Short mmCIF file of C-alpha atoms (C1' of nucleotides) and ligand atoms in Angstrom, two decimals:
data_model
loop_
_atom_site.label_atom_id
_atom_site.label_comp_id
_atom_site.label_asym_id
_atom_site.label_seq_id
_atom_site.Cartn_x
_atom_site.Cartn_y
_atom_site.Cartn_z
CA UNK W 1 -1.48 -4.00 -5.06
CA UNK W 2 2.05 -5.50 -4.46
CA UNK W 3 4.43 -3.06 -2.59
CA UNK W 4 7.37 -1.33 -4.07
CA UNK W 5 9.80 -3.38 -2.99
CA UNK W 6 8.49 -6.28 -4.65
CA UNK W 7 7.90 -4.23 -8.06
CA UNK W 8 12.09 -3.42 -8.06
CA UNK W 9 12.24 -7.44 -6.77
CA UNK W 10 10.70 -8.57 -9.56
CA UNK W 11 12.53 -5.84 -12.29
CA UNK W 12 15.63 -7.26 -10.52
CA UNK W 13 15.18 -10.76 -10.66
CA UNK W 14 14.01 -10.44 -14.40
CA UNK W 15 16.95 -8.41 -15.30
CA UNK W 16 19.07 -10.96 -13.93
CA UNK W 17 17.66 -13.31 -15.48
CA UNK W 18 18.24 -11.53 -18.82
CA UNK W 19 21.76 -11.98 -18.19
CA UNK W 20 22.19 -15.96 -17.85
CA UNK W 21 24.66 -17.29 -19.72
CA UNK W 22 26.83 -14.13 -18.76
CA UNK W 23 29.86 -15.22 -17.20
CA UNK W 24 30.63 -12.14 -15.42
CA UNK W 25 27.93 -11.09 -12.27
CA UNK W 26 26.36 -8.85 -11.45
CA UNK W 27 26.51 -6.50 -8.65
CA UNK W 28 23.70 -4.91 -7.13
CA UNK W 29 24.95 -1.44 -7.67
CA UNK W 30 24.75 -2.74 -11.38
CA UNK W 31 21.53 -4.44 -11.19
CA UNK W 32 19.81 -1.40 -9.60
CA UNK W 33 20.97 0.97 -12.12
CA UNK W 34 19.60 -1.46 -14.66
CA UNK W 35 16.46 -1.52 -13.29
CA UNK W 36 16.08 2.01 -12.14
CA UNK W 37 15.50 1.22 -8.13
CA UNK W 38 17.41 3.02 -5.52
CA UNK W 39 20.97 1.06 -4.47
CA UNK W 40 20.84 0.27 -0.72
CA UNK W 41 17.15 -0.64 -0.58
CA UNK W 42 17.90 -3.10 -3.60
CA UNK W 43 20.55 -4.75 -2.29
CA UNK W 44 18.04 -5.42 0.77
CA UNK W 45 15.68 -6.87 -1.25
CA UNK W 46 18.71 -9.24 -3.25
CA UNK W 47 19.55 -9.85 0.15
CA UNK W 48 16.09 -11.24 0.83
CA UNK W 49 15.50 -13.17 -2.62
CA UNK W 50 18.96 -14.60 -2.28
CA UNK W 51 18.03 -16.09 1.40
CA UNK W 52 14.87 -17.73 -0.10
CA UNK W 53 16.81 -19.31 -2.83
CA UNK W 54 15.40 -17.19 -6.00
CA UNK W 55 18.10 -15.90 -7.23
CA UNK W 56 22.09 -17.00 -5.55
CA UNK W 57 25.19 -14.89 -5.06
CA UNK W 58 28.97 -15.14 -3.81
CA UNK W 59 30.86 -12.82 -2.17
CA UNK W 60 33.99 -11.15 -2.94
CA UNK W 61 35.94 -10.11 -6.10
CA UNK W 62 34.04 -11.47 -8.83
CA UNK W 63 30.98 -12.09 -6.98
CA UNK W 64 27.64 -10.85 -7.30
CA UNK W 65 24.20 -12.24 -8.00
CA UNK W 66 23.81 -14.44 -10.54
CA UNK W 67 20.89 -17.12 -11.39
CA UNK W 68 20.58 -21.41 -12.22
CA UNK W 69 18.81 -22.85 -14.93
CA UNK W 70 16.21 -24.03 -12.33
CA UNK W 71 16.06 -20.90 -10.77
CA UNK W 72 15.04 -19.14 -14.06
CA UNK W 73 12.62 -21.70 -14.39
CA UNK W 74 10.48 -20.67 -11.88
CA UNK W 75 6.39 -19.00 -11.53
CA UNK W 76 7.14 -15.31 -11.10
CA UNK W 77 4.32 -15.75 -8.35
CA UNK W 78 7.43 -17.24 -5.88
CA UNK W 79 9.18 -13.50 -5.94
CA UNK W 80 5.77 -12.02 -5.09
CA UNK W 81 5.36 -14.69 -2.32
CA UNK W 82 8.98 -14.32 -0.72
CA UNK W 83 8.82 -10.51 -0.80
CA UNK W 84 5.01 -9.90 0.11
CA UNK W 85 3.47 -12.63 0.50
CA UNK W 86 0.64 -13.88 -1.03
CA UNK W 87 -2.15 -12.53 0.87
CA UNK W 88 -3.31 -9.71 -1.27
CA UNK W 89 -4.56 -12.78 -3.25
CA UNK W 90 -6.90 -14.15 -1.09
CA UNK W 91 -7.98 -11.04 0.73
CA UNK W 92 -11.10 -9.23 0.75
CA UNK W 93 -11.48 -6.35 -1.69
CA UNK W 94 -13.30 -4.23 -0.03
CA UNK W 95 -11.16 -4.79 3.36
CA UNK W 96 -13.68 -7.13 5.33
CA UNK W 97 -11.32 -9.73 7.74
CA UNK W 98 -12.20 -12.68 5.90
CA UNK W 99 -13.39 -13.39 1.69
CA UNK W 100 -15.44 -16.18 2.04
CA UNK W 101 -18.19 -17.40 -0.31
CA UNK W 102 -20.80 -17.64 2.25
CA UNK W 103 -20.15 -14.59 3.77
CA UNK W 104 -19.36 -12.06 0.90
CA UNK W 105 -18.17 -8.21 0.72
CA UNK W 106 -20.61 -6.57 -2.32
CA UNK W 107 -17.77 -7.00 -4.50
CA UNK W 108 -16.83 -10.63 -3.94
CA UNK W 109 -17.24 -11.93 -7.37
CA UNK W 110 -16.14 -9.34 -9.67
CA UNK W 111 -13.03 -9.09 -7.01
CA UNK W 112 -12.27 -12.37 -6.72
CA UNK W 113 -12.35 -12.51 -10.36
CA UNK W 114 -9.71 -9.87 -11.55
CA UNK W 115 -7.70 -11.39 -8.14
CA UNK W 116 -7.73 -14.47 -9.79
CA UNK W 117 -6.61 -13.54 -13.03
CA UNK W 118 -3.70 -11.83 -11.43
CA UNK W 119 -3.05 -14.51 -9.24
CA UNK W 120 -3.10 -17.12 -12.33
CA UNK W 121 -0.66 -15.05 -14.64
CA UNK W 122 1.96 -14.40 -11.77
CA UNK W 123 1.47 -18.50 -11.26
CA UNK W 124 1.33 -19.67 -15.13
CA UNK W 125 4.19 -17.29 -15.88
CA UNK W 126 8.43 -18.12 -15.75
CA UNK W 127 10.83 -15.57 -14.61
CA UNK W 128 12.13 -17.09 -18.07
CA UNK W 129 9.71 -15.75 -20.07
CA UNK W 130 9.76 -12.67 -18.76
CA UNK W 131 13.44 -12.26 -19.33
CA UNK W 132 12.68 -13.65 -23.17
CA UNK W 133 10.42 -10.44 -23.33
CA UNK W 134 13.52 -8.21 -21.97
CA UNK W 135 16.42 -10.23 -24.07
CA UNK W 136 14.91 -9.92 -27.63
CA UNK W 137 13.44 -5.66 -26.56
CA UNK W 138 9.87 -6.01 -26.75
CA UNK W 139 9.90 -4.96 -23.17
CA UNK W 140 11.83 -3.39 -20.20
CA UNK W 141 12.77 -3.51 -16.77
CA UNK W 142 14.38 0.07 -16.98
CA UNK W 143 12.72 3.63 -17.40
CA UNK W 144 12.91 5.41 -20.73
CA UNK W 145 16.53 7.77 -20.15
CA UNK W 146 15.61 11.05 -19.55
CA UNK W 147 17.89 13.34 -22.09
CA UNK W 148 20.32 15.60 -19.66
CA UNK W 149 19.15 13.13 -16.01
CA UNK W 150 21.09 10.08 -14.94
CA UNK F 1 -4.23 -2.49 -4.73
CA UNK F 2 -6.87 0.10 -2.73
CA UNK F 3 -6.26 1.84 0.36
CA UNK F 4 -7.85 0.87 3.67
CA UNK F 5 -9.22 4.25 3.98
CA UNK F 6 -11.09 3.61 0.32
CA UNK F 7 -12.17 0.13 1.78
CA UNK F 8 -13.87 1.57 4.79
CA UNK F 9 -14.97 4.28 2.92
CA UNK F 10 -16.83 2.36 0.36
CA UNK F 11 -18.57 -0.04 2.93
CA UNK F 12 -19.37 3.06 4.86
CA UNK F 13 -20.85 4.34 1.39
CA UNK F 14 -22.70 1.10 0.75
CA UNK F 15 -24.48 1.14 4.21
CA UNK F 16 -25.15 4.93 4.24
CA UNK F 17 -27.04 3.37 0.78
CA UNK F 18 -28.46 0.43 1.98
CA UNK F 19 -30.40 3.00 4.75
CA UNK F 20 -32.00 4.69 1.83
CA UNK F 21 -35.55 5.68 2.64
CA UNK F 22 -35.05 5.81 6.71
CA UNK F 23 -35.75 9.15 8.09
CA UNK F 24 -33.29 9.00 10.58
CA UNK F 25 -29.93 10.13 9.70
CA UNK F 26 -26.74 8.25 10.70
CA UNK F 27 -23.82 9.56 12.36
CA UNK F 28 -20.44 8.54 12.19
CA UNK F 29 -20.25 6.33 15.26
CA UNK F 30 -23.34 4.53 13.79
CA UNK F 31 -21.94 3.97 10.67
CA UNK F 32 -18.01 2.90 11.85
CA UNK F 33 -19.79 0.67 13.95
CA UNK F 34 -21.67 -0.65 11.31
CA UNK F 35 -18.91 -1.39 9.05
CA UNK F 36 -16.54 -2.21 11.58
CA UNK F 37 -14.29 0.65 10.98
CA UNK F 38 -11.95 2.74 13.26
CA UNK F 39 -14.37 5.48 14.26
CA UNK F 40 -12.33 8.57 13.99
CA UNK F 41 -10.55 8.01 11.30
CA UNK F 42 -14.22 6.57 8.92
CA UNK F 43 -15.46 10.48 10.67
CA UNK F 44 -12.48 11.76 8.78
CA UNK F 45 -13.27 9.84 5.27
CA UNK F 46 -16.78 10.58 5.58
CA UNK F 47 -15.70 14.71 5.98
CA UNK F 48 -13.95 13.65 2.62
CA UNK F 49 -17.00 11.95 0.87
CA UNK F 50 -19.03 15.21 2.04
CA UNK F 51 -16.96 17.65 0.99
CA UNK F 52 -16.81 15.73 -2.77
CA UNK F 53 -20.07 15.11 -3.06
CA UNK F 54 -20.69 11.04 -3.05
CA UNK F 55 -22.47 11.71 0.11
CA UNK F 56 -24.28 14.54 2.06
CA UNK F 57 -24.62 15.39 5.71
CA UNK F 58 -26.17 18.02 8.18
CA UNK F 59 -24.75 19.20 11.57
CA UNK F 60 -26.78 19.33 14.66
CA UNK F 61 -29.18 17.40 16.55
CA UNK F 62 -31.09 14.94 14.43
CA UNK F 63 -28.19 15.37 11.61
CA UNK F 64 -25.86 12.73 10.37
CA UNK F 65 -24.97 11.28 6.99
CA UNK F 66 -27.36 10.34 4.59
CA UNK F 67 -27.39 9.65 0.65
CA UNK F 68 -29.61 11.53 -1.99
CA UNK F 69 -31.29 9.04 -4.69
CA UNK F 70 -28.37 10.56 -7.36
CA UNK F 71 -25.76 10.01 -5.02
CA UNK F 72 -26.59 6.78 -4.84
CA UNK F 73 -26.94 5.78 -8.61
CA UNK F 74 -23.52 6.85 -8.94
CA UNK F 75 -20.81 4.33 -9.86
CA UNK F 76 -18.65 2.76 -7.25
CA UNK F 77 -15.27 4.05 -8.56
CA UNK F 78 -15.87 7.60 -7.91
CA UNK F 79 -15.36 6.83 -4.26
CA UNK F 80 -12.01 4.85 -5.40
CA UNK F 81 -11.62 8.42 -7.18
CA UNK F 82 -12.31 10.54 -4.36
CA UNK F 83 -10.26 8.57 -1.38
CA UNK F 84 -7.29 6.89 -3.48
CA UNK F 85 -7.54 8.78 -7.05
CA UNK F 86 -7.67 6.44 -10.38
CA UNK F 87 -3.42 6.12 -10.51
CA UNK F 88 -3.79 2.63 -9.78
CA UNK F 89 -5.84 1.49 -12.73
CA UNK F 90 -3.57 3.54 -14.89
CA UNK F 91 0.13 2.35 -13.47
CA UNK F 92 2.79 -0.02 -14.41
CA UNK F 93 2.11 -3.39 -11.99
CA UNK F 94 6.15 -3.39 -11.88
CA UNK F 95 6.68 0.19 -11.49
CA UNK F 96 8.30 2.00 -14.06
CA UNK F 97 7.39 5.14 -13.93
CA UNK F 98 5.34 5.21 -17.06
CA UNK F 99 2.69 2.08 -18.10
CA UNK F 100 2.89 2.47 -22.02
CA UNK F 101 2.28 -0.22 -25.14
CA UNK F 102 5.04 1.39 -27.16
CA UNK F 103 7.84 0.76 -23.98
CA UNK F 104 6.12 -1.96 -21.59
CA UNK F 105 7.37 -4.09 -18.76
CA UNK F 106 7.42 -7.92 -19.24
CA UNK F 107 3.97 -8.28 -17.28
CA UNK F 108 2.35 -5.37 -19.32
CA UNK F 109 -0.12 -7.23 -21.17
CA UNK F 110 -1.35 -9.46 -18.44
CA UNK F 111 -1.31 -6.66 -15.85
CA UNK F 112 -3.19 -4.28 -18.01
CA UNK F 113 -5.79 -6.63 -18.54
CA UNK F 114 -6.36 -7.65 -14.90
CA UNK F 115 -6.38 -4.46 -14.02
CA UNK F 116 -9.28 -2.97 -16.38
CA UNK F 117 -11.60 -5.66 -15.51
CA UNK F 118 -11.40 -4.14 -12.24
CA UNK F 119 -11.35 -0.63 -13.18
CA UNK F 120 -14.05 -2.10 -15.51
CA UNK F 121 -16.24 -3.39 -12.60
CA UNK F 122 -16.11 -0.25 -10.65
CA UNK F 123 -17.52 1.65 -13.76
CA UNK F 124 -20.08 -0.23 -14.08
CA UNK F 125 -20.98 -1.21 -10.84
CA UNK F 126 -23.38 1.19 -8.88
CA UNK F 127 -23.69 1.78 -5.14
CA UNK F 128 -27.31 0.85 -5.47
CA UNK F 129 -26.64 -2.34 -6.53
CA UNK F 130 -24.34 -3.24 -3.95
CA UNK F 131 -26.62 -1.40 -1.54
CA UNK F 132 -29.10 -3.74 -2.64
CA UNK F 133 -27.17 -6.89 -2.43
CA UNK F 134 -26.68 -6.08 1.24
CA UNK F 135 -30.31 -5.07 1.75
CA UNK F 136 -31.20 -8.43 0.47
CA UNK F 137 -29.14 -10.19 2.67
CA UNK F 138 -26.76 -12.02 0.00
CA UNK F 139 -24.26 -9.91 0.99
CA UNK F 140 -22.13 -7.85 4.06
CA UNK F 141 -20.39 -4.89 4.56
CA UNK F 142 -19.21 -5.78 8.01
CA UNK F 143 -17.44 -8.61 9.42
CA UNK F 144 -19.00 -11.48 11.50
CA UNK F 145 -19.62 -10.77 15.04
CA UNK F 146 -16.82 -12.92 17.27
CA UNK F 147 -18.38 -13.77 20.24
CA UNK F 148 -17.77 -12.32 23.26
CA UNK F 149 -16.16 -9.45 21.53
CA UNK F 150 -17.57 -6.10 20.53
"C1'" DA C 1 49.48 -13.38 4.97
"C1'" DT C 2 47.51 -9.02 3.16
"C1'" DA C 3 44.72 -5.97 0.76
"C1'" DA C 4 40.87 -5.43 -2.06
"C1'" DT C 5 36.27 -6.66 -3.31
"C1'" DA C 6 31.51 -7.60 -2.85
"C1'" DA C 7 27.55 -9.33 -0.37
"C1'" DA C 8 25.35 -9.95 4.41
"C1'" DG C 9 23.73 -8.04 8.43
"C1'" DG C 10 22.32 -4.59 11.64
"C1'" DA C 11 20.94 -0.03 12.93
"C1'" DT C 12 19.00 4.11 11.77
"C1'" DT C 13 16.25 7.68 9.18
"C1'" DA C 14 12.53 9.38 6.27
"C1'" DA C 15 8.16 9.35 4.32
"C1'" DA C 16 3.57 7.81 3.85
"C1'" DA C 17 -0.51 5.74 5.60
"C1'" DT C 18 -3.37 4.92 9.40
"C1'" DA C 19 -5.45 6.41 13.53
"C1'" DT C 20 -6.68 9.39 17.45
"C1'" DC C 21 -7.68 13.57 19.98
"C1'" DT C 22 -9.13 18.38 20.54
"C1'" DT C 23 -11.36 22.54 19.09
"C1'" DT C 24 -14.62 24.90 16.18
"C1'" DT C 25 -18.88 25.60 13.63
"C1'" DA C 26 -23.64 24.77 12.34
"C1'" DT C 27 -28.19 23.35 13.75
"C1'" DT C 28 -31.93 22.33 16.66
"C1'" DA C 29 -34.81 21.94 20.73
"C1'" DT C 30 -35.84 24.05 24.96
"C1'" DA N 1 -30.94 33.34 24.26
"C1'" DT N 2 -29.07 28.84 25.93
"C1'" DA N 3 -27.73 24.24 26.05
"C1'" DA N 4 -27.22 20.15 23.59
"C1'" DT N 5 -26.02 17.72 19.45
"C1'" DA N 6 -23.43 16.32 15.57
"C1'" DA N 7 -20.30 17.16 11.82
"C1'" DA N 8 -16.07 19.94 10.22
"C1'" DA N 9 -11.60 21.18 10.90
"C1'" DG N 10 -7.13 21.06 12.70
"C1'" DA N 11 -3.41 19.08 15.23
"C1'" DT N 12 -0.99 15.19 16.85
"C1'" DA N 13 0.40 10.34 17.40
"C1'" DT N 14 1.34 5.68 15.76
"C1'" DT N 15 2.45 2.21 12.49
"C1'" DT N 16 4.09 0.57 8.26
"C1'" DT N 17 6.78 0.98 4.27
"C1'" DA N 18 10.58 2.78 1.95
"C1'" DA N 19 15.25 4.08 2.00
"C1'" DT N 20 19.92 4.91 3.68
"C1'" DC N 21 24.14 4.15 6.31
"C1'" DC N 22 27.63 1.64 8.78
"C1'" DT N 23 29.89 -2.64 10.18
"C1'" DT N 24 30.91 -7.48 9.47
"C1'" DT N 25 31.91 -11.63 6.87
"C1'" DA N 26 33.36 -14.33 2.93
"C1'" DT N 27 36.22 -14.69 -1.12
"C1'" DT N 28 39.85 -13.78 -4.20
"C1'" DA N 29 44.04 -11.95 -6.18
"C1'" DT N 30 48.50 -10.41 -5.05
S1 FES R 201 -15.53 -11.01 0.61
FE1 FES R 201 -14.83 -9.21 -0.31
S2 FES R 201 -13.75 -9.97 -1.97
FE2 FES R 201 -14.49 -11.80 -1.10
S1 FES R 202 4.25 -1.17 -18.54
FE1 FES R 202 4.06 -2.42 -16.83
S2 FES R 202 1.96 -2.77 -16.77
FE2 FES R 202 2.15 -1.56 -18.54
#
DNA sequence: ATAATAAAGGATTAAAATATCTTTTATTAT
DNA sequence: ATAATAAAAGATATTTTAATCCTTTATTAT
């Protein structure tokens, strides 16, 4: 569905986030320990979502990433469009060049259905509420701790 | 979401289907053309779809692929199951490594549920009736012809 | 000014998915 | 029996995605 690297983007983004109000940073080795994604490909994708203007960062002792108000405010669907793109939701399940209506795959409308749903939850929800979910632990961005690993 | 070698392989399933009651087998060149499919690598998912059962085949002149009237009242995710496995409609949309009520991401509730109407709609969902759909003419399993190409 | 810090950028490696090519085996028609 | 046909099997190549490593640039504290 959406690649890796936009499943630690979005973890990321949430966890930071989380963290507004903080007045300390964070860096990414911090962020992708807190997330469980590995360091260097991370910081790749920061790198990315701080170019596009999701998330912002400064360099240098007592930098890091941090996020704005407005930023927070945003769909969660803009993280999935600056990291993958948001073809997957208008593509053809079963892998025909175009979905169209008038020229339809078997599958079209039970497809384009659960697509749509997806689509319309990663639209309708803020990178806000998300971190609400996170702040107050009725859900995570990090993997259970194995006992004895990490 | 699906692999491309589980979208070719279930519009090569759905024609192989939609041929139900011809004498003449089809072979693999017939069918990747057919579906518009790469035609070595569809020979190689077909050798998969054999060897599991969703289809059948014979060697030899006048052999090729065909489907048996079980095979084709089967439900459309066992393909997903043979080519891809069921994973997917069982993991975490933002990756941890375990999807769970009792420890969920942020998205948990709104992924799950996307996610089992699809599973959902392959269940129920038979290759006959897609077969049919195509055999009818309301839908396709390949793409439209470009002119002056192919 | 200098050293330390932390992200940005670029280059490279590794792994997985996609795709092709070649050889072998089974089947059939002659 | 022999040649032709078509899938099965195995090996290899290419592309994409994931991941790491090294160098550069910006910022800050001393
Ligand atoms: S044509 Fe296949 S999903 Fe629309
Ligand atoms: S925990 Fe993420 S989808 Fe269930």
């Amino acid at each position: 569905m959406i690649s890796k690297a936009c499943r630690y983007g979005i973890r990321a983004v949430v966890y930071l986030a989380s963290r507004y109000g903080e007045t300390a940073k964070s860096s990414f080795a911090e962020i992708s320990r807190e997330v469980d994604a590995p360091e260097a490909y991370t910081a790749k994708i920061l790198q990315i979502l701080t170019k596009s203007g999701i998330i912002s960062s400064i360099k240098g002792p007592n930098g890091g990433f941090y996020m704005e108000r407005l930023q927070i405010d945003q769909a969660v669907i803009n993280i999935v469009d600056t990291i993958d793109g948001l073809d997957v939701f208008y593509e053809c399940g079963l892998g025909l060049k175009q979905c169209s209506a008038s020229r339809p795959c078997p599958m079209h409308d039970q497809y384009k259905m659960a697509r749509e749903t997806l689509l319309d939850s990663f639209s309708r929800t803020t990178i806000e509420q998300l971190a609400r979910r996170v702040k107050e632990g009725s859900s995570f961005v990090r993997n259970l701790a194995i006992p004895g690993v990490g």
